[in-house]
Coordinates of C-alpha atoms in Angstrom, one line a residue:
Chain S
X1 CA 156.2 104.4 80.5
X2 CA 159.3 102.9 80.9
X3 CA 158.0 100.2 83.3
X4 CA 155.0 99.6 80.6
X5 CA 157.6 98.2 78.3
X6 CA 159.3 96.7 80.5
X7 CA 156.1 94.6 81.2
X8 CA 155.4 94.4 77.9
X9 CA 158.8 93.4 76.6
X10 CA 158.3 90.0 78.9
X11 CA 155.7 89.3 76.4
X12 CA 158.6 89.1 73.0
X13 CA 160.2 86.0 71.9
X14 CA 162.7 85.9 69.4
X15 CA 160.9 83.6 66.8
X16 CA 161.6 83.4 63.3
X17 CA 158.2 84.6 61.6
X18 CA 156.7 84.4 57.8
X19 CA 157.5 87.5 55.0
X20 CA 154.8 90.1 56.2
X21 CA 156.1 92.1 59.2
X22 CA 153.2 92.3 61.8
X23 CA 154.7 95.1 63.3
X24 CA 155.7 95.3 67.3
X25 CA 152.7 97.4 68.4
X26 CA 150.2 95.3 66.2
X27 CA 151.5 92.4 68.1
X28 CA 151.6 93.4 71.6
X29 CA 148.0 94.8 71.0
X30 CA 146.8 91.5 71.1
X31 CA 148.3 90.6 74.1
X32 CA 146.8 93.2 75.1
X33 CA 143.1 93.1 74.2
X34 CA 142.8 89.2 74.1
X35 CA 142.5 89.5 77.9
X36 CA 139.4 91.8 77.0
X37 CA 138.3 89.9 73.9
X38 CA 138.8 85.9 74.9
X39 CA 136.6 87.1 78.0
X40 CA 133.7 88.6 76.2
X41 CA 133.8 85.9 73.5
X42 CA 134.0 83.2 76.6
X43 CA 131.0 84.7 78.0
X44 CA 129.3 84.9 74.9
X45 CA 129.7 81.2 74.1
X46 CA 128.3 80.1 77.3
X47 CA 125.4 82.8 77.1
X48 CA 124.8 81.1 73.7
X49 CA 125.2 77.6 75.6
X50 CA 122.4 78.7 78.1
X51 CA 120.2 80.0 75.7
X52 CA 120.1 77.1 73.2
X53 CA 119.5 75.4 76.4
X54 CA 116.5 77.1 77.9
X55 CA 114.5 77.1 74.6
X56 CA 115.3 72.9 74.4
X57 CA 113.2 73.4 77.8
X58 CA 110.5 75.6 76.5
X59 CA 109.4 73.8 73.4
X60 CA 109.9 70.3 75.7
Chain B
X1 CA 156.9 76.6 26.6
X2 CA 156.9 80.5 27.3
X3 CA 157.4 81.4 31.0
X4 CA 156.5 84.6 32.1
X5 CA 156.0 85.6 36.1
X6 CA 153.2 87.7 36.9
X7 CA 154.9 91.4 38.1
X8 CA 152.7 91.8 41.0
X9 CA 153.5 88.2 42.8
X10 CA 157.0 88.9 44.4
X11 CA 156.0 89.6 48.2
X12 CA 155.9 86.1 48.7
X13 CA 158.4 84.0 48.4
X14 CA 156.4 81.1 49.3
X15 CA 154.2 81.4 46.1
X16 CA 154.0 83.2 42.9
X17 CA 152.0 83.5 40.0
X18 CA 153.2 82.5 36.8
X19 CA 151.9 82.6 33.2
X20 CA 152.8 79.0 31.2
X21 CA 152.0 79.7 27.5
X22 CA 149.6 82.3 28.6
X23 CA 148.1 80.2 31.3
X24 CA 147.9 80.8 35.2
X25 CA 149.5 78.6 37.4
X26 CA 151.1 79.4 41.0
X27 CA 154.5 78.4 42.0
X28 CA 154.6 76.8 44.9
X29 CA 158.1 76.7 46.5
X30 CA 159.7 73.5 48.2
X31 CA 160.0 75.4 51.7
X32 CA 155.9 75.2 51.9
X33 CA 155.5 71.9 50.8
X34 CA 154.8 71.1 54.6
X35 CA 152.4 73.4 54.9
X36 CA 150.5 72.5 51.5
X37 CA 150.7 69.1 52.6
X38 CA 148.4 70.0 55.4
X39 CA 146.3 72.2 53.8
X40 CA 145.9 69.5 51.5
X41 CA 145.6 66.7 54.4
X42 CA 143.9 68.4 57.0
X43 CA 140.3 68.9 55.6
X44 CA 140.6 72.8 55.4
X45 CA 141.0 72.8 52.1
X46 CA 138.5 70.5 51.3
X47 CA 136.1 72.2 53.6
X48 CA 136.7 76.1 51.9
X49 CA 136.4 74.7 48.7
X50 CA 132.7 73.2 49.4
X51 CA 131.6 76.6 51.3
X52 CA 133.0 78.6 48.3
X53 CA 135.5 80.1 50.3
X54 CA 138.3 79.6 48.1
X55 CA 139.6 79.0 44.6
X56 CA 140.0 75.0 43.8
X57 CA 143.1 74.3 41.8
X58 CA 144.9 71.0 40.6
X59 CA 148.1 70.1 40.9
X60 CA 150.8 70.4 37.8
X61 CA 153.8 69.0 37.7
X62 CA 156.9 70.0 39.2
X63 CA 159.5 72.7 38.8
X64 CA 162.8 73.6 40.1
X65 CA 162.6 74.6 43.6
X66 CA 159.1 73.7 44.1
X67 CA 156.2 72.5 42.1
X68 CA 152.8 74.1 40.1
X69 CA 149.1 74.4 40.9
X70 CA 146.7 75.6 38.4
X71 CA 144.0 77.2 40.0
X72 CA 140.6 78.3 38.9
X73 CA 140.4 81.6 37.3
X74 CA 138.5 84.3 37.7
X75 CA 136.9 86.0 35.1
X76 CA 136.9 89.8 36.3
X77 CA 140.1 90.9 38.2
X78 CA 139.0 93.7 40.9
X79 CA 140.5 96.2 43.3
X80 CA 139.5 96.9 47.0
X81 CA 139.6 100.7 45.6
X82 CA 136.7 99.1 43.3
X83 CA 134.4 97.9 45.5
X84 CA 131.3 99.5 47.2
X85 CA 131.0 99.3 51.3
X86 CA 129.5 96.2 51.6
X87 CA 131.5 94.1 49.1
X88 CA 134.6 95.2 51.2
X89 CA 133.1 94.5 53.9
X90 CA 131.9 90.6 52.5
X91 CA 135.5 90.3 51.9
X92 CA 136.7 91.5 55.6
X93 CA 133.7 88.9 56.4
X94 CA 135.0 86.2 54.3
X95 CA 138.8 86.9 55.4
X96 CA 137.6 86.4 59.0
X97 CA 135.4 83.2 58.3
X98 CA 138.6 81.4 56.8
X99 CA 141.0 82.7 59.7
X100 CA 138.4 80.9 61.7
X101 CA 138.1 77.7 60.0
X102 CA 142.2 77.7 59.3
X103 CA 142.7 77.5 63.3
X104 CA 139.9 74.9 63.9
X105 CA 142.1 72.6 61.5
X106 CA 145.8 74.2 63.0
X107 CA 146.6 76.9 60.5
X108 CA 146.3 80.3 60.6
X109 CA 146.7 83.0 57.4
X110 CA 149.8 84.4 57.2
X111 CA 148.8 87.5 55.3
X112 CA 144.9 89.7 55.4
X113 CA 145.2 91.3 52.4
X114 CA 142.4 92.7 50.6
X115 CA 143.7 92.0 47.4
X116 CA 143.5 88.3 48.1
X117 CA 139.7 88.5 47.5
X118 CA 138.0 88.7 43.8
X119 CA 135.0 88.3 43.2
X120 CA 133.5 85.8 41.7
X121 CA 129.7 84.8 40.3
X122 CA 128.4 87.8 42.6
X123 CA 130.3 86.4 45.6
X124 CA 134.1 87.3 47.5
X125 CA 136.3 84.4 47.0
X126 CA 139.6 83.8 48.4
X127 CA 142.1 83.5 45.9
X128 CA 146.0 82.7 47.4
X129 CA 146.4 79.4 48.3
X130 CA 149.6 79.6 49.8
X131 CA 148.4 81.8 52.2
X132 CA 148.7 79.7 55.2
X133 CA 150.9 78.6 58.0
X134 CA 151.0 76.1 61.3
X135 CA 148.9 77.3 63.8
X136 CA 149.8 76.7 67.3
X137 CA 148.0 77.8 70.8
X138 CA 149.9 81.0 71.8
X139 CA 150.9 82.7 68.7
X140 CA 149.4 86.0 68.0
X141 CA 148.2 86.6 64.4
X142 CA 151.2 87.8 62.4
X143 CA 147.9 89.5 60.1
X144 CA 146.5 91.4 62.6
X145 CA 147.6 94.5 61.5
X146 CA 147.5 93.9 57.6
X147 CA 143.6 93.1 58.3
X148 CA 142.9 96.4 59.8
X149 CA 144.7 98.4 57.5
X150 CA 143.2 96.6 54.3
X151 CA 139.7 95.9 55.9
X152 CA 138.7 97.8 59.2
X153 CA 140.3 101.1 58.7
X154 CA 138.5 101.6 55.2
X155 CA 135.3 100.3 56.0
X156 CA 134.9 102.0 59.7
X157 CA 135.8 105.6 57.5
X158 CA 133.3 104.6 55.0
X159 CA 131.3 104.1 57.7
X160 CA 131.8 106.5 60.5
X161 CA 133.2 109.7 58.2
X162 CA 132.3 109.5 54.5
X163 CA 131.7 107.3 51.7
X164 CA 134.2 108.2 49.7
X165 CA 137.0 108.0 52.0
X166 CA 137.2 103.9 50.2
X167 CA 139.5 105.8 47.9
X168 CA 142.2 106.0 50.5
X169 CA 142.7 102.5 49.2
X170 CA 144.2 103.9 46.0
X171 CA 147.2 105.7 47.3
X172 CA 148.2 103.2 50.3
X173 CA 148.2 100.0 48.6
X174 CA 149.3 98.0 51.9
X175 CA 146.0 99.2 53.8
X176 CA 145.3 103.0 55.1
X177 CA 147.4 103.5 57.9
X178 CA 146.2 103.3 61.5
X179 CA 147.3 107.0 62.7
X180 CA 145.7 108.1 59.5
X181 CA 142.3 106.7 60.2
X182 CA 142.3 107.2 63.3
X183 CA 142.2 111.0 63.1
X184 CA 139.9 111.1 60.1
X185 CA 137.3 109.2 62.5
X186 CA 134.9 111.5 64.3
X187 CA 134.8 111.5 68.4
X188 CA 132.0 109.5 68.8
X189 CA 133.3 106.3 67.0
X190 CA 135.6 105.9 70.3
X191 CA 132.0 104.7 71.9
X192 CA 132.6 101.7 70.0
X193 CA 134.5 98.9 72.0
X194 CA 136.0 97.4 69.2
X195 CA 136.6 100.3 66.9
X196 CA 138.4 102.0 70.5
X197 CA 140.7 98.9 70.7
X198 CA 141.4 97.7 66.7
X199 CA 141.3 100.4 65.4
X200 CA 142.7 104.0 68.3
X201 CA 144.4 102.0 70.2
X202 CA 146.1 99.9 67.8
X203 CA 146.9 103.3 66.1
X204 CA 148.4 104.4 69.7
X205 CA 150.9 101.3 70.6
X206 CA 151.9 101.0 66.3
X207 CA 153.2 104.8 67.2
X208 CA 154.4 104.0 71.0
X209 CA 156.8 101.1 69.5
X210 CA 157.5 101.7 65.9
X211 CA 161.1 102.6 66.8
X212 CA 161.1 100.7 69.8
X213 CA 164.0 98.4 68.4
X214 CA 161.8 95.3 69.1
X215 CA 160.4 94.5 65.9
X216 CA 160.9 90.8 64.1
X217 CA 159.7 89.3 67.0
X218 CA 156.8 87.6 68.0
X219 CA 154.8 87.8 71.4
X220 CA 154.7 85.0 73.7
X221 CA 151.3 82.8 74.4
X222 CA 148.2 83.9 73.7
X223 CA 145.5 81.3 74.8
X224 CA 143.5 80.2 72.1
X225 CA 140.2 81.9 73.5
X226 CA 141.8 84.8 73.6
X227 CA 142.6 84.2 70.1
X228 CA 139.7 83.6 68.8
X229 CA 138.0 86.3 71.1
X230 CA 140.0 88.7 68.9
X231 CA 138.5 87.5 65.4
X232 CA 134.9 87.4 67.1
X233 CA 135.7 91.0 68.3
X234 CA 136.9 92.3 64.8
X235 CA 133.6 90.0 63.5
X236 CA 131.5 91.9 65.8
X237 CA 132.8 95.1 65.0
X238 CA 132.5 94.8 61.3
X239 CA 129.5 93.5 61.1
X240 CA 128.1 96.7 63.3
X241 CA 129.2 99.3 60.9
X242 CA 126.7 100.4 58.4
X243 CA 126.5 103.0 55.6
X244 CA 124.1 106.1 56.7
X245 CA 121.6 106.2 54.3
X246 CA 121.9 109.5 53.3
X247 CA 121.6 109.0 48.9
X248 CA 124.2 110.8 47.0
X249 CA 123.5 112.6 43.6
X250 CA 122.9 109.4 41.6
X251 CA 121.7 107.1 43.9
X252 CA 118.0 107.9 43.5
X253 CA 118.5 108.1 39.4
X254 CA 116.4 106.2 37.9
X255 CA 113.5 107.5 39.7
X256 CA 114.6 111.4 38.3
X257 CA 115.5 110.5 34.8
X258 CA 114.5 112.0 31.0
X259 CA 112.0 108.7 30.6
X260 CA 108.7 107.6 30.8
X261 CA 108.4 103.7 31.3
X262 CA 107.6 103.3 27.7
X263 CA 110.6 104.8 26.2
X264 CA 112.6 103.0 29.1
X265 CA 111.5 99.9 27.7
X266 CA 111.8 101.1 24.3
X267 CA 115.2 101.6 25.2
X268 CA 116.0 98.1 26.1
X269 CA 114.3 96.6 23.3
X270 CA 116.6 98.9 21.0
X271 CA 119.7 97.6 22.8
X272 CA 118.8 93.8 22.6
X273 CA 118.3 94.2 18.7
X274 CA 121.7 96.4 18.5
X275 CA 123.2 93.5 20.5
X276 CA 121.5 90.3 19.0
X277 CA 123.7 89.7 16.2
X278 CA 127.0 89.7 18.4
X279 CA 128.8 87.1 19.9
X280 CA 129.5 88.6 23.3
X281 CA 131.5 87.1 26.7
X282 CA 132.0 90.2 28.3
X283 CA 130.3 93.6 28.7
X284 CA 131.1 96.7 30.4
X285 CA 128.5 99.2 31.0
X286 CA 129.9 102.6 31.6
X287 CA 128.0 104.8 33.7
X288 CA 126.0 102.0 34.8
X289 CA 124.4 103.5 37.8
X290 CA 122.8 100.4 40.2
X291 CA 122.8 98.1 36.5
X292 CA 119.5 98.2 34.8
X293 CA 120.5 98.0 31.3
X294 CA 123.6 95.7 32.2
X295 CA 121.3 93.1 33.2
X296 CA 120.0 92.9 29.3
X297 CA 123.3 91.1 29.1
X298 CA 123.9 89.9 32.6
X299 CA 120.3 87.8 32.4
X300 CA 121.5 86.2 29.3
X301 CA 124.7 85.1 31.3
X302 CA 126.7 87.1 29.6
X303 CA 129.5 88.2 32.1
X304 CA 129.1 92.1 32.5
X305 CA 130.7 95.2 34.6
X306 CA 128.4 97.7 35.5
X307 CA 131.2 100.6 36.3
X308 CA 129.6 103.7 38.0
X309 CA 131.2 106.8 39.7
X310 CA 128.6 106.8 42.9
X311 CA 129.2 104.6 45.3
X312 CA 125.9 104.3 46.7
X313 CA 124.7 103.1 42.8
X314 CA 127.4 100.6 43.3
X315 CA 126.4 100.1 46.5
X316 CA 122.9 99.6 45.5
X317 CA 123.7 96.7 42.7
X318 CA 126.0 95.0 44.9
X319 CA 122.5 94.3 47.2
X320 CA 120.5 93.5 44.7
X321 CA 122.4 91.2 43.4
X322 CA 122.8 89.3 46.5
X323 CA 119.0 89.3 47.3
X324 CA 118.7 87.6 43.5
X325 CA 121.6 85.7 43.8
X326 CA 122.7 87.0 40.4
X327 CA 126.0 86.0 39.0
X328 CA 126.3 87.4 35.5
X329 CA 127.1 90.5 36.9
X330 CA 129.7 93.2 38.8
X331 CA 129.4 96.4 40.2
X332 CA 132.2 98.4 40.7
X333 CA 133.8 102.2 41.2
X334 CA 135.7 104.0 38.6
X335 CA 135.2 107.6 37.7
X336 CA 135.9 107.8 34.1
X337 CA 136.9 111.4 34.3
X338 CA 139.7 110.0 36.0
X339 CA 139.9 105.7 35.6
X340 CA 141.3 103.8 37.9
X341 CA 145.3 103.8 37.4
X342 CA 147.8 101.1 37.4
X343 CA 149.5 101.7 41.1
X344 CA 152.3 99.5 43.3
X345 CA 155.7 99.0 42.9
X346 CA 157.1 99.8 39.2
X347 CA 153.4 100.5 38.6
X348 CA 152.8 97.2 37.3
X349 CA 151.3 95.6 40.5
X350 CA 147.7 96.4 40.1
X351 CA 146.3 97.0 36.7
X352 CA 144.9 100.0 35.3
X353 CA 140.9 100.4 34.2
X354 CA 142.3 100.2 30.6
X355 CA 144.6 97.7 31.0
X356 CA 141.9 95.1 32.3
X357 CA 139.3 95.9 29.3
X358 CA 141.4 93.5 26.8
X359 CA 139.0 90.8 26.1
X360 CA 136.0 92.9 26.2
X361 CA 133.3 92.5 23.6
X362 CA 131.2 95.5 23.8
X363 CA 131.3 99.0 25.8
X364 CA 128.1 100.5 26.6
X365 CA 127.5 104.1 27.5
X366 CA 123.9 104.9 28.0
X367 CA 123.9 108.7 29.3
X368 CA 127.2 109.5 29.8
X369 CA 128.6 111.5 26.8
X370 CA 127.1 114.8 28.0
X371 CA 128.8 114.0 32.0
X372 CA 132.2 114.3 29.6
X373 CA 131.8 116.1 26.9
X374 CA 130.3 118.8 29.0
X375 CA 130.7 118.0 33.0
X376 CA 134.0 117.7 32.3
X377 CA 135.0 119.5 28.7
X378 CA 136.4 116.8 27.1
X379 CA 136.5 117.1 23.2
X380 CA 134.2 114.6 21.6
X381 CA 137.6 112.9 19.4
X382 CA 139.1 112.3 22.5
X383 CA 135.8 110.3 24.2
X384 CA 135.8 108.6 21.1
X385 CA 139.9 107.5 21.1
X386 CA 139.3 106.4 25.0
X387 CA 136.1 104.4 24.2
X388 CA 137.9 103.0 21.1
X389 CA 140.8 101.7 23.4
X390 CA 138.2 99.4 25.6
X391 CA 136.8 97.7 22.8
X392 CA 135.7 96.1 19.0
X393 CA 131.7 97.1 19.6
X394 CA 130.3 100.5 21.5
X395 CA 126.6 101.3 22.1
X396 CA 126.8 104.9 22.7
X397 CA 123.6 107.4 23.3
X398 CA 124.2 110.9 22.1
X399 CA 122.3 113.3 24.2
X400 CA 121.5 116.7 22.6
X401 CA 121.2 120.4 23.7
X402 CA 117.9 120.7 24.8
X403 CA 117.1 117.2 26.5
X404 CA 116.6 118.3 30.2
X405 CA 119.7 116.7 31.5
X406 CA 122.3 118.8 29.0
X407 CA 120.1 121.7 30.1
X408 CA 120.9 121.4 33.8
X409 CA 124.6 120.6 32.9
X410 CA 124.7 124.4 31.2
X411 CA 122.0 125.8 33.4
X412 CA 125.1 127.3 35.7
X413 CA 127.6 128.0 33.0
X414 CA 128.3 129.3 29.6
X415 CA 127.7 126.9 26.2
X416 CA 131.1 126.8 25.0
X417 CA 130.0 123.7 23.0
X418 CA 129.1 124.9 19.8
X419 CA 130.4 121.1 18.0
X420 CA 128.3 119.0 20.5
X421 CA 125.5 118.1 18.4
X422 CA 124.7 115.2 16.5
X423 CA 126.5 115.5 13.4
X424 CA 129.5 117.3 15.5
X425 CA 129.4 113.8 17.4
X426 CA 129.0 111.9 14.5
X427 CA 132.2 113.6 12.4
X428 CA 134.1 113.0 15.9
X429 CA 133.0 109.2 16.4
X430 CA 133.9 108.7 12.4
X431 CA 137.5 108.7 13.5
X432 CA 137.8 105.9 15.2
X433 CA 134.3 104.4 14.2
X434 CA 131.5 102.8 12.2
X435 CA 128.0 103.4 12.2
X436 CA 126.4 100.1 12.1
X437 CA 122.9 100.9 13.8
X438 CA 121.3 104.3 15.0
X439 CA 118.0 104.8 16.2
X440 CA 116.1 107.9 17.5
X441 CA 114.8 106.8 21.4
X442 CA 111.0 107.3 21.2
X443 CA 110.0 109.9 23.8
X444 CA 113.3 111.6 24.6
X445 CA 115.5 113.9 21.7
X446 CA 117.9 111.4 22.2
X447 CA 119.5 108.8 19.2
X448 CA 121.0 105.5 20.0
X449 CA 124.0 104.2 17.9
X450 CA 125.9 100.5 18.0
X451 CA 129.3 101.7 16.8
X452 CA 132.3 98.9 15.4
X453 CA 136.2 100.0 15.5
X454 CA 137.3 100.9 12.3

């Protein structure tokens, strides 16, 4: 575990942030998951990209 | 000039809401000018006001320390605790949308809460304008969390568990926690992708680090696709939970009532004629169910609650009017046998059901009397004191021992209710009331009064 943090912790800086606390876990989540996320939403994009694309061909 | 602050606007320094001679405005302090200035500049304002997104305002003068915005008001003030699945959900929607178009035009919201949205002409509008902040590639949302607690959490338990579970909302006012949720959910819901990393995981590393020591800090460079991945993840996830359609007790009603069509209709005529002669701006319909006879008023665009206990009849009316694009009219939860309270700090942060009823015209309470008086054994005088607190005008329908619905009621219990008859309801309602109308409803044993506040 110990080493997880350690990762982890490279993640933190020590900016000043707005009134709400995000909390530490909610923020290192997204560190976390954007890897995960960003991917699927990059392939999704370009999925979308191909598909628009194909159907320009097919009613051409 | 009278200057009051709102008690529910202190969490933000940035911007709070102020009453000036009984107007709204919102203070807007002199350390977000910047950030209002860009707002302003940018286009994103512009471009949520034309999509509906967001309250308009204009700008009004200054004050120390900052300077005043009047924004649009909104005529009903609702609670997420209020809403049925799907209007939460159009808010979590909504919330989402303008995170997305804030960070196409460099800001980003600084807060998710669900108590941001109201609803307004049949639609969720976002209503704190000093809500945002500079966006810049890298930065995690500082919201992330606040938007699963106020939005996700609720709506996958609504979802995944049970209806009702949207009452959580009551007792955690900042959003049910994670850990909470989480084991409420049932196994299953960990097939879900996004509901496995916003919602049980999240739960996980808020537990592995909340005394970590590391808090107030913010994590280091997330690239923008992976930024935007997250809010397309938590669109995606939301979007895929849907209410089963199992129907509760009331949400089949009106297809298992006391009435034929005719003495339906009958019914309606009776409470347009009762009604004609008042000047009314707003209604509320108690015990509205999905909002038939709150549409009397409604079509007239005449603005009107429909207040129900089943939140599948609320449920119901929320979809209907989005497929007719109504805007007269609002559905929402309370269960009068125990209204909605006034909760937050000091308990004046959110108001109370009784609270909000001050400028109402008319009450209406078409079959409902019998739910209290006898679901519930509450003395006649003290229905009549409650409904005399809401407002000047009440259309109230006595139904009698022997109409099929009272019989069901006592069909499982002994008739301790030897005063709930007409003229025991009458000498009750006398109290506080006036008889201006009463009228037998053709077909049923039921009689129809329009009742004024002494």
């Amino acid at each position: 575990m110990y080493p997880l943090i350690l990762i982890l912790s490279t993640f933190i800086t020590h900016d000043a942030y707005a009134y709400l606390d995000p909390g530490t876990g909610s923020f290192i989540i997204q560190v976390v998951i954007g890897a995960i996320a960003g991917s699927l939403f990059f392939i999704k994009q370009y999925w979308q990209k191909i598909k628009t694309f194909l159907n320009k061909n097919k009613k051409e | 000039m009278n200057i009051t602050n709102h008690p529910a606007s202190f969490r933000d320094p940035d911007g709070a809401i102020l009453f000036i001679d009984n107007v709204l405005h919102r203070f807007v302090s002199n350390n977000f000018k910047s950030k209002y200035d860009k707002l302003m500049n940018s286009g994103l304002h512009k471009e949520l006001v034309k999509n509906q997104f967001i309250v308009d305002h204009e700008e009004n003068g200054e004050r120390e320390g900052g300077f005043l915005i009047k924004p649009e008001l909104i005529s009903n003030i609702s609670y997420p605790y209020e809403w049925s699945f799907s209007q939460l959900k159009d808010a979590a929607l909504l919330t989402l949308k303008i995170q997305e178009v804030a960070i196409e035009h460099g800001m980003s919201l600084k807060d998710a809460s669900a108590y941001n949205i109201q609803f307004q002409n049949g639609k969720p509008i976002f209503i704190d304008t000093t809500s945002f902040e500079n966006f810049s590639e890298g930065q995690a949302w500082v919201a992330y969390k606040q938007f699963c607690q106020h939005f996700l959490a609720p709506l996958a338990l609504m979802s995944c568990t049970d209806i009702r579970l949207g009452s959580l909302l009551k007792n955690y006012i900042d959003g049910i926690p994670l850990d909470l949720a989480a084991s409420l959910m049932p196994l299953k819901s960990k097939l879900s992708l996004g509901l496995s990393m916003h919602l049980f995981f999240h739960a996980k590393m808020q537990g592995k680090y909340s005394d970590s020591g590391i808090s107030k800090q913010e994590v280091k460079k997330i690239p923008k696709m992976q930024t935007l991945g997250i809010l397309d993840s938590l669109k995606t996830t939301i979007s895929k939970l849907k209410l089963s359609t199992v129907d509760t007790e009331w949400g089949d009603y009106y297809n298992n009532t006391n009435y034929s069509d005719e003495s339906f209709n009958e019914k309606k005529e009776l409470i347009k004629s009762f009604s004609k002669e008042l000047k009314l701006k707003k209604v509320w319909d108690l015990g509205a169910n999905r909002g038939v006879f709150s549409r009397i008023f409604a079509d007239q665009g005449i603005n009107t609650i429909a207040w129900d206990i089943d939140p599948i009849a609320v449920e119901k009316n929320y979809n209907q009017i989005k497929k007719s694009s109504e805007t007269s009219i609002s559905p929402l939860l309370v269960d009068l046998t125990n209204p909605t309270p006034s909760i937050g700090w000091s308990l004046v942060e959110r108001d109370s059901f009784v609270e909000r009823a001050k400028d109402v015209d008319l009450v209406m309470a078409l079959a409902l009397i019998h739910h209290l008086a006898i679901g519930n054994n509450v003395p006649l005088e003290q229905i009549a004191m409650f409904f005399s607190k809401l407002s000047e005008n009440l259309i109230i329908e006595f139904v009698p021992k022997g109409d099929s619905q009272v019989d069901i009621l006592l069909s499982s219990r002994e008739d301790i209710f030897s005063d709930y008859n007409e003229s025991g309801f009458e000498k009750a309602f006398s109290e506080y009331y006036t008889v201006e109308k009463k009228e037998n409803v053709q077909g049923s044993k039921r009689t129809l009064y329009l009742l004024k506040k002494k």
